[in-house]
mmCIF file of N, CA and C in Angstrom:
data_model
loop_
_atom_site.group_PDB
_atom_site.id
_atom_site.type_symbol
_atom_site.label_atom_id
_atom_site.label_comp_id
_atom_site.label_asym_id
_atom_site.label_seq_id
_atom_site.Cartn_x
_atom_site.Cartn_y
_atom_site.Cartn_z
ATOM 1 N N MET A 1 -7.960 61.172 37.426
ATOM 2 C CA MET A 1 -9.137 61.150 36.731
ATOM 3 C C MET A 1 -10.424 61.072 37.527
ATOM 4 N N THR A 2 -11.376 62.037 37.276
ATOM 5 C CA THR A 2 -12.544 62.038 38.164
ATOM 6 C C THR A 2 -13.808 61.662 37.489
ATOM 7 N N ASP A 3 -13.671 61.445 36.240
ATOM 8 C CA ASP A 3 -14.853 60.725 35.437
ATOM 9 C C ASP A 3 -14.967 59.307 35.685
ATOM 10 N N ASN A 4 -16.022 59.007 36.283
ATOM 11 C CA ASN A 4 -16.430 57.660 36.841
ATOM 12 C C ASN A 4 -17.417 56.846 35.878
ATOM 13 N N THR A 5 -17.408 57.301 34.547
ATOM 14 C CA THR A 5 -18.254 56.701 33.687
ATOM 15 C C THR A 5 -17.563 55.150 33.353
ATOM 16 N N THR A 6 -18.555 54.196 32.964
ATOM 17 C CA THR A 6 -17.966 52.882 32.641
ATOM 18 C C THR A 6 -16.969 53.035 31.415
ATOM 19 N N ARG A 7 -15.952 52.303 31.678
ATOM 20 C CA ARG A 7 -14.806 52.322 30.542
ATOM 21 C C ARG A 7 -13.793 51.167 30.855
ATOM 22 N N LEU A 8 -13.053 50.731 29.742
ATOM 23 C CA LEU A 8 -12.176 49.645 29.992
ATOM 24 C C LEU A 8 -10.978 50.322 30.595
ATOM 25 N N ASP A 9 -10.518 49.552 31.827
ATOM 26 C CA ASP A 9 -9.368 49.958 32.606
ATOM 27 C C ASP A 9 -8.206 49.299 32.168
ATOM 28 N N HIS A 10 -8.072 47.803 32.141
ATOM 29 C CA HIS A 10 -6.924 47.175 31.844
ATOM 30 C C HIS A 10 -7.249 45.937 31.185
ATOM 31 N N VAL A 11 -6.203 45.213 30.514
ATOM 32 C CA VAL A 11 -6.468 43.835 29.840
ATOM 33 C C VAL A 11 -5.206 43.128 30.369
ATOM 34 N N VAL A 12 -5.425 41.966 30.911
ATOM 35 C CA VAL A 12 -4.350 41.286 31.346
ATOM 36 C C VAL A 12 -3.894 40.256 30.357
ATOM 37 N N LEU A 13 -2.601 40.155 29.981
ATOM 38 C CA LEU A 13 -2.186 39.244 28.903
ATOM 39 C C LEU A 13 -1.085 38.342 29.469
ATOM 40 N N TRP A 14 -1.314 36.969 29.270
ATOM 41 C CA TRP A 14 -0.375 36.003 29.758
ATOM 42 C C TRP A 14 0.886 36.138 28.747
ATOM 43 N N VAL A 15 2.132 36.297 29.415
ATOM 44 C CA VAL A 15 3.372 36.347 28.509
ATOM 45 C C VAL A 15 4.395 35.450 29.089
ATOM 46 N N GLN A 16 5.346 35.087 28.203
ATOM 47 C CA GLN A 16 6.456 34.251 28.596
ATOM 48 C C GLN A 16 7.513 35.125 29.267
ATOM 49 N N ASP A 17 7.774 36.264 28.641
ATOM 50 C CA ASP A 17 8.863 37.152 29.024
ATOM 51 C C ASP A 17 8.469 38.608 29.028
ATOM 52 N N PRO A 18 7.900 39.005 30.286
ATOM 53 C CA PRO A 18 7.333 40.267 30.450
ATOM 54 C C PRO A 18 8.279 41.537 29.931
ATOM 55 N N VAL A 19 9.490 41.346 30.070
ATOM 56 C CA VAL A 19 10.390 42.411 29.725
ATOM 57 C C VAL A 19 10.447 42.491 28.147
ATOM 58 N N ALA A 20 10.586 41.428 27.525
ATOM 59 C CA ALA A 20 10.593 41.434 26.045
ATOM 60 C C ALA A 20 9.221 41.775 25.514
ATOM 61 N N SER A 21 8.138 41.438 26.288
ATOM 62 C CA SER A 21 6.911 41.740 25.757
ATOM 63 C C SER A 21 6.665 43.222 25.851
ATOM 64 N N ALA A 22 7.122 43.965 26.764
ATOM 65 C CA ALA A 22 7.135 45.329 27.096
ATOM 66 C C ALA A 22 7.836 46.001 25.957
ATOM 67 N N ASP A 23 9.155 45.496 25.580
ATOM 68 C CA ASP A 23 9.814 45.888 24.618
ATOM 69 C C ASP A 23 9.092 45.945 23.222
ATOM 70 N N PHE A 24 8.503 44.848 22.881
ATOM 71 C CA PHE A 24 7.746 44.752 21.780
ATOM 72 C C PHE A 24 6.552 45.795 21.786
ATOM 73 N N TYR A 25 5.802 45.980 22.835
ATOM 74 C CA TYR A 25 4.733 46.780 22.907
ATOM 75 C C TYR A 25 5.218 48.304 22.756
ATOM 76 N N GLU A 26 6.372 48.551 23.238
ATOM 77 C CA GLU A 26 6.924 49.938 23.256
ATOM 78 C C GLU A 26 7.354 50.244 21.852
ATOM 79 N N LYS A 27 8.310 49.488 21.256
ATOM 80 C CA LYS A 27 8.870 49.668 19.958
ATOM 81 C C LYS A 27 8.017 49.320 18.796
ATOM 82 N N ALA A 28 7.363 48.250 18.887
ATOM 83 C CA ALA A 28 6.514 47.887 17.551
ATOM 84 C C ALA A 28 5.148 48.433 17.672
ATOM 85 N N VAL A 29 4.507 48.622 18.796
ATOM 86 C CA VAL A 29 3.176 49.152 18.904
ATOM 87 C C VAL A 29 3.104 50.558 19.228
ATOM 88 N N GLY A 30 4.135 51.149 19.976
ATOM 89 C CA GLY A 30 4.246 52.395 20.429
ATOM 90 C C GLY A 30 3.516 52.756 21.879
ATOM 91 N N MET A 31 3.383 51.873 22.603
ATOM 92 C CA MET A 31 2.738 52.013 23.981
ATOM 93 C C MET A 31 4.119 52.264 24.977
ATOM 94 N N GLU A 32 3.609 53.005 25.962
ATOM 95 C CA GLU A 32 4.548 53.423 27.016
ATOM 96 C C GLU A 32 4.783 52.219 28.010
ATOM 97 N N PRO A 33 6.017 51.668 28.177
ATOM 98 C CA PRO A 33 6.283 50.956 29.252
ATOM 99 C C PRO A 33 6.033 51.362 30.782
ATOM 100 N N LEU A 34 5.560 50.634 31.580
ATOM 101 C CA LEU A 34 5.356 51.110 32.984
ATOM 102 C C LEU A 34 5.803 50.038 33.789
ATOM 103 N N ARG A 35 6.523 50.376 35.070
ATOM 104 C CA ARG A 35 6.995 49.466 36.155
ATOM 105 C C ARG A 35 8.032 48.418 35.551
ATOM 106 N N ILE A 36 8.665 48.645 34.546
ATOM 107 C CA ILE A 36 9.684 47.743 34.155
ATOM 108 C C ILE A 36 10.826 47.660 35.043
ATOM 109 N N THR A 37 11.434 48.670 35.582
ATOM 110 C CA THR A 37 12.583 48.667 36.439
ATOM 111 C C THR A 37 12.023 48.108 37.885
ATOM 112 N N ASP A 38 10.819 48.423 38.412
ATOM 113 C CA ASP A 38 10.309 47.767 39.446
ATOM 114 C C ASP A 38 10.114 46.182 39.406
ATOM 115 N N PHE A 39 9.764 45.762 38.139
ATOM 116 C CA PHE A 39 9.533 44.240 37.984
ATOM 117 C C PHE A 39 10.811 43.683 37.969
ATOM 118 N N ALA A 40 11.799 44.284 37.265
ATOM 119 C CA ALA A 40 13.114 43.597 37.160
ATOM 120 C C ALA A 40 13.779 43.556 38.498
ATOM 121 N N ALA A 41 13.497 44.604 39.338
ATOM 122 C CA ALA A 41 13.966 44.436 40.699
ATOM 123 C C ALA A 41 13.150 43.627 41.573
ATOM 124 N N GLY A 42 12.145 42.877 41.209
ATOM 125 C CA GLY A 42 11.239 42.121 42.099
ATOM 126 C C GLY A 42 10.286 42.875 42.992
ATOM 127 N N ALA A 43 10.336 44.116 42.721
ATOM 128 C CA ALA A 43 9.323 44.962 43.633
ATOM 129 C C ALA A 43 7.881 44.884 43.267
ATOM 130 N N VAL A 44 7.420 44.557 42.112
ATOM 131 C CA VAL A 44 6.204 44.407 41.648
ATOM 132 C C VAL A 44 5.956 43.055 40.845
ATOM 133 N N PRO A 45 4.993 42.442 40.782
ATOM 134 C CA PRO A 45 4.725 41.077 40.177
ATOM 135 C C PRO A 45 4.750 40.957 38.733
ATOM 136 N N PHE A 46 4.500 42.325 38.130
ATOM 137 C CA PHE A 46 4.310 42.342 36.596
ATOM 138 C C PHE A 46 4.405 43.783 36.150
ATOM 139 N N PRO A 47 4.954 43.928 34.875
ATOM 140 C CA PRO A 47 5.012 45.367 34.386
ATOM 141 C C PRO A 47 3.780 45.563 33.657
ATOM 142 N N SER A 48 3.513 46.669 33.041
ATOM 143 C CA SER A 48 2.322 46.999 32.208
ATOM 144 C C SER A 48 2.741 47.972 31.031
ATOM 145 N N VAL A 49 1.988 48.057 30.173
ATOM 146 C CA VAL A 49 2.210 49.093 29.073
ATOM 147 C C VAL A 49 0.959 50.035 29.019
ATOM 148 N N ARG A 50 0.952 51.150 28.620
ATOM 149 C CA ARG A 50 -0.152 52.207 28.562
ATOM 150 C C ARG A 50 -0.469 52.249 27.114
ATOM 151 N N LEU A 51 -1.915 52.070 27.182
ATOM 152 C CA LEU A 51 -2.619 52.075 25.816
ATOM 153 C C LEU A 51 -2.842 53.718 25.666
ATOM 154 N N ASN A 52 -3.539 54.299 26.555
ATOM 155 C CA ASN A 52 -3.834 55.751 26.579
ATOM 156 C C ASN A 52 -4.119 56.105 27.897
ATOM 157 N N ASP A 53 -4.605 57.416 28.313
ATOM 158 C CA ASP A 53 -4.595 58.006 29.639
ATOM 159 C C ASP A 53 -5.457 57.033 30.443
ATOM 160 N N GLU A 54 -6.222 56.189 29.903
ATOM 161 C CA GLU A 54 -7.255 55.451 30.761
ATOM 162 C C GLU A 54 -7.006 53.923 30.814
ATOM 163 N N THR A 55 -6.271 53.439 30.024
ATOM 164 C CA THR A 55 -6.131 51.919 29.880
ATOM 165 C C THR A 55 -4.736 51.385 29.792
ATOM 166 N N VAL A 56 -4.416 50.327 30.469
ATOM 167 C CA VAL A 56 -3.218 49.633 30.495
ATOM 168 C C VAL A 56 -3.297 48.261 30.087
ATOM 169 N N PHE A 57 -2.398 47.536 29.514
ATOM 170 C CA PHE A 57 -2.275 46.128 29.308
ATOM 171 C C PHE A 57 -1.177 45.593 30.399
ATOM 172 N N ASP A 58 -1.711 44.888 31.321
ATOM 173 C CA ASP A 58 -0.675 44.228 32.230
ATOM 174 C C ASP A 58 -0.128 43.026 31.596
ATOM 175 N N LEU A 59 1.083 42.800 31.824
ATOM 176 C CA LEU A 59 1.924 41.708 31.193
ATOM 177 C C LEU A 59 2.235 40.760 32.255
ATOM 178 N N MET A 60 1.396 39.763 32.390
ATOM 179 C CA MET A 60 1.419 38.779 33.510
ATOM 180 C C MET A 60 2.272 37.543 32.969
ATOM 181 N N PRO A 61 3.282 37.384 33.734
ATOM 182 C CA PRO A 61 4.176 36.178 33.463
ATOM 183 C C PRO A 61 3.456 34.905 33.863
ATOM 184 N N LEU A 62 3.595 34.053 32.883
ATOM 185 C CA LEU A 62 3.065 32.725 33.147
ATOM 186 C C LEU A 62 3.446 31.962 34.344
ATOM 187 N N THR A 63 4.716 32.406 34.952
ATOM 188 C CA THR A 63 4.984 31.875 36.130
ATOM 189 C C THR A 63 4.054 32.244 37.403
ATOM 190 N N MET A 64 3.142 33.091 37.182
ATOM 191 C CA MET A 64 2.055 33.619 38.024
ATOM 192 C C MET A 64 0.911 32.707 38.108
ATOM 193 N N VAL A 65 0.925 31.865 37.249
ATOM 194 C CA VAL A 65 -0.420 30.889 37.167
ATOM 195 C C VAL A 65 -0.820 30.331 38.506
ATOM 196 N N GLU A 66 -0.001 29.875 39.261
ATOM 197 C CA GLU A 66 -0.407 29.202 40.485
ATOM 198 C C GLU A 66 -0.878 30.157 41.511
ATOM 199 N N ARG A 67 -0.551 31.427 41.421
ATOM 200 C CA ARG A 67 -1.033 32.539 42.333
ATOM 201 C C ARG A 67 -2.498 33.049 41.935
ATOM 202 N N MET A 68 -2.995 32.559 40.792
ATOM 203 C CA MET A 68 -4.380 33.062 40.356
ATOM 204 C C MET A 68 -5.386 32.465 41.062
ATOM 205 N N LYS A 69 -5.860 32.795 42.183
ATOM 206 C CA LYS A 69 -6.922 32.128 42.970
ATOM 207 C C LYS A 69 -8.059 33.013 43.362
ATOM 208 N N MET A 70 -8.104 34.107 42.580
ATOM 209 C CA MET A 70 -9.362 35.122 42.876
ATOM 210 C C MET A 70 -10.619 34.357 42.501
ATOM 211 N N VAL A 71 -10.792 33.530 41.628
ATOM 212 C CA VAL A 71 -11.876 32.752 41.453
ATOM 213 C C VAL A 71 -11.599 31.376 41.127
ATOM 214 N N PRO A 72 -12.401 30.399 41.348
ATOM 215 C CA PRO A 72 -12.017 29.022 41.060
ATOM 216 C C PRO A 72 -11.794 28.919 39.395
ATOM 217 N N GLY A 73 -10.641 28.264 39.142
ATOM 218 C CA GLY A 73 -10.299 28.029 37.838
ATOM 219 C C GLY A 73 -9.563 29.093 37.047
ATOM 220 N N ALA A 74 -9.221 30.250 37.724
ATOM 221 C CA ALA A 74 -8.644 31.266 37.044
ATOM 222 C C ALA A 74 -7.308 30.961 36.495
ATOM 223 N N ALA A 75 -6.565 30.009 37.245
ATOM 224 C CA ALA A 75 -5.248 29.582 36.730
ATOM 225 C C ALA A 75 -5.499 28.870 35.272
ATOM 226 N N ASP A 76 -6.591 28.215 34.999
ATOM 227 C CA ASP A 76 -6.802 27.613 33.644
ATOM 228 C C ASP A 76 -6.726 28.537 32.705
ATOM 229 N N SER A 77 -6.870 29.913 32.783
ATOM 230 C CA SER A 77 -6.977 30.671 31.719
ATOM 231 C C SER A 77 -5.521 31.066 30.984
ATOM 232 N N ALA A 78 -4.622 30.527 31.801
ATOM 233 C CA ALA A 78 -3.066 30.608 31.227
ATOM 234 C C ALA A 78 -2.981 29.804 29.948
ATOM 235 N N GLY A 79 -2.464 30.444 28.852
ATOM 236 C CA GLY A 79 -2.389 29.712 27.590
ATOM 237 C C GLY A 79 -3.418 29.733 26.775
ATOM 238 N N HIS A 80 -4.543 30.373 27.186
ATOM 239 C CA HIS A 80 -5.873 30.446 26.462
ATOM 240 C C HIS A 80 -6.217 31.820 26.047
ATOM 241 N N PRO A 81 -5.578 32.367 24.986
ATOM 242 C CA PRO A 81 -5.690 33.709 24.852
ATOM 243 C C PRO A 81 -7.126 34.126 24.284
ATOM 244 N N VAL A 82 -7.448 35.378 24.492
ATOM 245 C CA VAL A 82 -8.679 35.942 23.961
ATOM 246 C C VAL A 82 -8.679 35.807 22.448
ATOM 247 N N ASN A 83 -9.811 35.774 21.801
ATOM 248 C CA ASN A 83 -9.877 35.727 20.243
ATOM 249 C C ASN A 83 -8.920 36.782 19.824
ATOM 250 N N HIS A 84 -9.255 38.155 20.009
ATOM 251 C CA HIS A 84 -8.215 39.088 19.674
ATOM 252 C C HIS A 84 -8.733 40.326 20.530
ATOM 253 N N ILE A 85 -7.802 41.378 20.520
ATOM 254 C CA ILE A 85 -8.080 42.672 21.160
ATOM 255 C C ILE A 85 -7.908 43.668 20.002
ATOM 256 N N CYS A 86 -8.737 44.759 20.032
ATOM 257 C CA CYS A 86 -8.652 45.694 18.852
ATOM 258 C C CYS A 86 -8.387 46.939 19.391
ATOM 259 N N LEU A 87 -7.441 47.614 18.722
ATOM 260 C CA LEU A 87 -6.942 48.959 19.092
ATOM 261 C C LEU A 87 -7.477 49.970 17.988
ATOM 262 N N ALA A 88 -8.193 50.835 18.393
ATOM 263 C CA ALA A 88 -8.669 51.948 17.489
ATOM 264 C C ALA A 88 -7.669 53.164 17.579
ATOM 265 N N LEU A 89 -7.158 53.665 16.538
ATOM 266 C CA LEU A 89 -6.160 54.629 16.310
ATOM 267 C C LEU A 89 -6.538 55.690 15.321
ATOM 268 N N PRO A 90 -6.077 56.884 15.613
ATOM 269 C CA PRO A 90 -6.204 57.999 14.381
ATOM 270 C C PRO A 90 -5.617 57.324 13.161
ATOM 271 N N GLY A 91 -5.915 57.825 12.056
ATOM 272 C CA GLY A 91 -5.445 57.276 10.770
ATOM 273 C C GLY A 91 -3.949 57.328 10.590
ATOM 274 N N ASP A 92 -3.246 58.592 10.995
ATOM 275 C CA ASP A 92 -1.734 58.602 10.948
ATOM 276 C C ASP A 92 -1.040 57.620 11.937
ATOM 277 N N ASP A 93 -1.731 57.275 13.020
ATOM 278 C CA ASP A 93 -1.068 56.466 14.005
ATOM 279 C C ASP A 93 -1.345 54.992 13.470
ATOM 280 N N PHE A 94 -2.348 54.738 12.909
ATOM 281 C CA PHE A 94 -2.657 53.375 12.223
ATOM 282 C C PHE A 94 -1.658 53.225 11.189
ATOM 283 N N GLN A 95 -1.447 54.020 10.369
ATOM 284 C CA GLN A 95 -0.376 53.757 9.401
ATOM 285 C C GLN A 95 1.041 53.628 10.018
ATOM 286 N N ALA A 96 1.409 54.456 10.989
ATOM 287 C CA ALA A 96 2.858 54.419 11.652
ATOM 288 C C ALA A 96 2.952 53.119 12.212
ATOM 289 N N LEU A 97 1.800 52.534 13.039
ATOM 290 C CA LEU A 97 1.830 51.142 13.703
ATOM 291 C C LEU A 97 2.222 50.194 12.575
ATOM 292 N N ARG A 98 1.437 50.020 11.503
ATOM 293 C CA ARG A 98 1.863 49.108 10.425
ATOM 294 C C ARG A 98 3.175 49.182 9.919
ATOM 295 N N VAL A 99 3.705 50.306 9.746
ATOM 296 C CA VAL A 99 5.086 50.579 9.443
ATOM 297 C C VAL A 99 6.095 49.943 10.374
ATOM 298 N N ARG A 100 5.945 50.247 11.725
ATOM 299 C CA ARG A 100 6.758 49.837 12.695
ATOM 300 C C ARG A 100 6.741 48.268 12.812
ATOM 301 N N LEU A 101 5.556 47.792 12.686
ATOM 302 C CA LEU A 101 5.416 46.345 12.663
ATOM 303 C C LEU A 101 6.289 45.587 11.500
ATOM 304 N N GLU A 102 6.005 46.100 10.408
ATOM 305 C CA GLU A 102 6.696 45.719 9.040
ATOM 306 C C GLU A 102 8.231 45.913 9.196
ATOM 307 N N GLU A 103 8.687 46.972 9.732
ATOM 308 C CA GLU A 103 10.176 47.213 10.071
ATOM 309 C C GLU A 103 10.751 46.218 10.962
ATOM 310 N N ARG A 104 9.845 45.635 11.881
ATOM 311 C CA ARG A 104 10.261 44.546 12.787
ATOM 312 C C ARG A 104 9.969 43.156 12.251
ATOM 313 N N SER A 105 9.674 42.959 11.033
ATOM 314 C CA SER A 105 9.215 41.686 10.389
ATOM 315 C C SER A 105 8.186 41.015 11.244
ATOM 316 N N VAL A 106 7.266 41.675 11.772
ATOM 317 C CA VAL A 106 6.052 41.081 12.418
ATOM 318 C C VAL A 106 5.070 41.003 11.241
ATOM 319 N N PRO A 107 4.645 39.740 11.048
ATOM 320 C CA PRO A 107 3.642 39.607 10.132
ATOM 321 C C PRO A 107 2.493 40.237 10.266
ATOM 322 N N VAL A 108 1.754 41.001 9.236
ATOM 323 C CA VAL A 108 0.463 41.719 9.474
ATOM 324 C C VAL A 108 -0.328 41.111 8.232
ATOM 325 N N SER A 109 -1.628 41.119 8.545
ATOM 326 C CA SER A 109 -2.748 40.665 7.566
ATOM 327 C C SER A 109 -2.999 41.658 6.635
ATOM 328 N N ASP A 110 -3.620 41.349 5.537
ATOM 329 C CA ASP A 110 -4.104 42.177 4.377
ATOM 330 C C ASP A 110 -5.241 43.233 5.213
ATOM 331 N N PHE A 111 -5.429 44.376 4.565
ATOM 332 C CA PHE A 111 -6.359 45.266 5.172
ATOM 333 C C PHE A 111 -7.753 44.699 5.026
ATOM 334 N N SER A 112 -8.667 45.024 6.051
ATOM 335 C CA SER A 112 -10.109 44.809 5.838
ATOM 336 C C SER A 112 -10.691 46.193 5.761
ATOM 337 N N TYR A 113 -11.942 46.204 5.319
ATOM 338 C CA TYR A 113 -12.525 47.634 4.941
ATOM 339 C C TYR A 113 -13.929 47.529 5.657
ATOM 340 N N ASP A 114 -14.421 48.602 6.127
ATOM 341 C CA ASP A 114 -15.807 48.847 6.591
ATOM 342 C C ASP A 114 -16.297 47.764 7.599
ATOM 343 N N SER A 115 -15.414 47.520 8.676
ATOM 344 C CA SER A 115 -15.819 46.440 9.525
ATOM 345 C C SER A 115 -16.530 47.245 10.803
ATOM 346 N N PHE A 116 -17.581 46.647 11.333
ATOM 347 C CA PHE A 116 -18.422 47.227 12.549
ATOM 348 C C PHE A 116 -17.487 47.135 13.896
ATOM 349 N N GLY A 117 -17.492 48.122 14.506
ATOM 350 C CA GLY A 117 -16.919 48.271 15.839
ATOM 351 C C GLY A 117 -17.593 49.136 16.876
ATOM 352 N N ALA A 118 -16.832 49.477 17.905
ATOM 353 C CA ALA A 118 -17.653 50.314 18.947
ATOM 354 C C ALA A 118 -18.060 51.506 18.622
ATOM 355 N N ARG A 119 -17.424 52.296 17.655
ATOM 356 C CA ARG A 119 -17.701 53.463 17.145
ATOM 357 C C ARG A 119 -18.413 53.573 15.825
ATOM 358 N N GLY A 120 -18.879 52.400 15.245
ATOM 359 C CA GLY A 120 -19.574 52.220 14.062
ATOM 360 C C GLY A 120 -18.809 51.528 13.087
ATOM 361 N N MET A 121 -18.695 52.092 11.783
ATOM 362 C CA MET A 121 -17.832 51.249 10.778
ATOM 363 C C MET A 121 -16.427 51.885 10.534
ATOM 364 N N ALA A 122 -15.503 51.139 10.800
ATOM 365 C CA ALA A 122 -14.122 51.456 10.714
ATOM 366 C C ALA A 122 -13.662 51.321 9.268
ATOM 367 N N ARG A 123 -12.931 52.405 8.830
ATOM 368 C CA ARG A 123 -12.641 52.448 7.274
ATOM 369 C C ARG A 123 -11.687 51.302 7.067
ATOM 370 N N ARG A 124 -10.574 51.096 7.878
ATOM 371 C CA ARG A 124 -9.696 49.945 7.502
ATOM 372 C C ARG A 124 -9.029 49.345 8.917
ATOM 373 N N SER A 125 -8.603 47.989 8.646
ATOM 374 C CA SER A 125 -8.205 47.513 9.740
ATOM 375 C C SER A 125 -7.308 46.341 9.368
ATOM 376 N N PHE A 126 -6.433 45.897 10.018
ATOM 377 C CA PHE A 126 -5.385 44.768 10.033
ATOM 378 C C PHE A 126 -5.205 43.909 11.283
ATOM 379 N N TYR A 127 -4.662 42.805 11.108
ATOM 380 C CA TYR A 127 -4.325 41.965 12.353
ATOM 381 C C TYR A 127 -2.843 41.694 12.405
ATOM 382 N N PHE A 128 -2.349 41.616 13.817
ATOM 383 C CA PHE A 128 -0.905 41.263 14.099
ATOM 384 C C PHE A 128 -0.888 40.358 15.274
ATOM 385 N N ARG A 129 0.092 39.502 15.456
ATOM 386 C CA ARG A 129 0.320 38.902 16.816
ATOM 387 C C ARG A 129 1.423 39.463 17.561
ATOM 388 N N ASP A 130 1.309 39.407 18.890
ATOM 389 C CA ASP A 130 2.402 39.844 19.724
ATOM 390 C C ASP A 130 3.370 38.602 19.669
ATOM 391 N N PRO A 131 4.489 38.680 20.510
ATOM 392 C CA PRO A 131 5.544 37.518 20.630
ATOM 393 C C PRO A 131 4.907 36.402 21.222
ATOM 394 N N ASP A 132 3.854 36.602 22.117
ATOM 395 C CA ASP A 132 3.168 35.455 22.920
ATOM 396 C C ASP A 132 1.847 34.839 22.072
ATOM 397 N N GLY A 133 1.732 35.320 20.815
ATOM 398 C CA GLY A 133 0.636 34.668 20.135
ATOM 399 C C GLY A 133 -0.589 35.389 20.195
ATOM 400 N N ASN A 134 -0.574 36.402 21.155
ATOM 401 C CA ASN A 134 -1.994 37.302 21.281
ATOM 402 C C ASN A 134 -2.261 38.032 19.958
ATOM 403 N N VAL A 135 -3.649 37.971 19.582
ATOM 404 C CA VAL A 135 -3.918 38.479 18.154
ATOM 405 C C VAL A 135 -4.563 39.977 18.523
ATOM 406 N N PHE A 136 -4.022 40.867 17.776
ATOM 407 C CA PHE A 136 -4.539 42.292 17.844
ATOM 408 C C PHE A 136 -5.104 42.598 16.473
ATOM 409 N N GLU A 137 -6.085 43.458 16.388
ATOM 410 C CA GLU A 137 -6.581 44.009 15.291
ATOM 411 C C GLU A 137 -6.250 45.608 15.570
ATOM 412 N N ALA A 138 -5.750 46.245 14.525
ATOM 413 C CA ALA A 138 -5.585 47.589 14.499
ATOM 414 C C ALA A 138 -6.583 48.240 13.489
ATOM 415 N N ARG A 139 -7.225 49.415 14.003
ATOM 416 C CA ARG A 139 -8.318 50.003 13.035
ATOM 417 C C ARG A 139 -8.243 51.466 13.249
ATOM 418 N N HIS A 140 -8.882 52.206 12.158
ATOM 419 C CA HIS A 140 -9.185 53.514 12.286
ATOM 420 C C HIS A 140 -10.469 53.816 11.706
ATOM 421 N N TYR A 141 -11.194 54.895 12.353
ATOM 422 C CA TYR A 141 -12.320 55.223 11.884
ATOM 423 C C TYR A 141 -12.466 56.411 10.934
ATOM 424 N N ASP A 142 -11.394 57.209 11.085
ATOM 425 C CA ASP A 142 -11.409 58.535 10.444
ATOM 426 C C ASP A 142 -10.986 58.390 8.830
#
């Protein structure tokens, strides 16, 4: 990629079991797992899942807390999830995500309508949690 405009690159999520989390994101959310084999072999410290061509979620095992020394207090973020992360999807993918979550008995919220976001007013949205309790909103604008 040669476009150097400002954009979201990655989100790091604290997780109990990175392999199980990757499986959830692949099968329930529809994201591509990355570096799973390398993680299982101990070659990399965490796996990731791809949201789109530009953005990944890193699945950081809670066992890495002691290594978080990039800024003072970074280790204290473990167990303190962000309020929520919002995924904007095309309408068909939005509906397919909800179906996959329901098929896996993942609780989902009722629909919300006409909520504001980065692209203006989203037609519909709903919320769900991953296995580690991170809250996600799914929405579509079309």
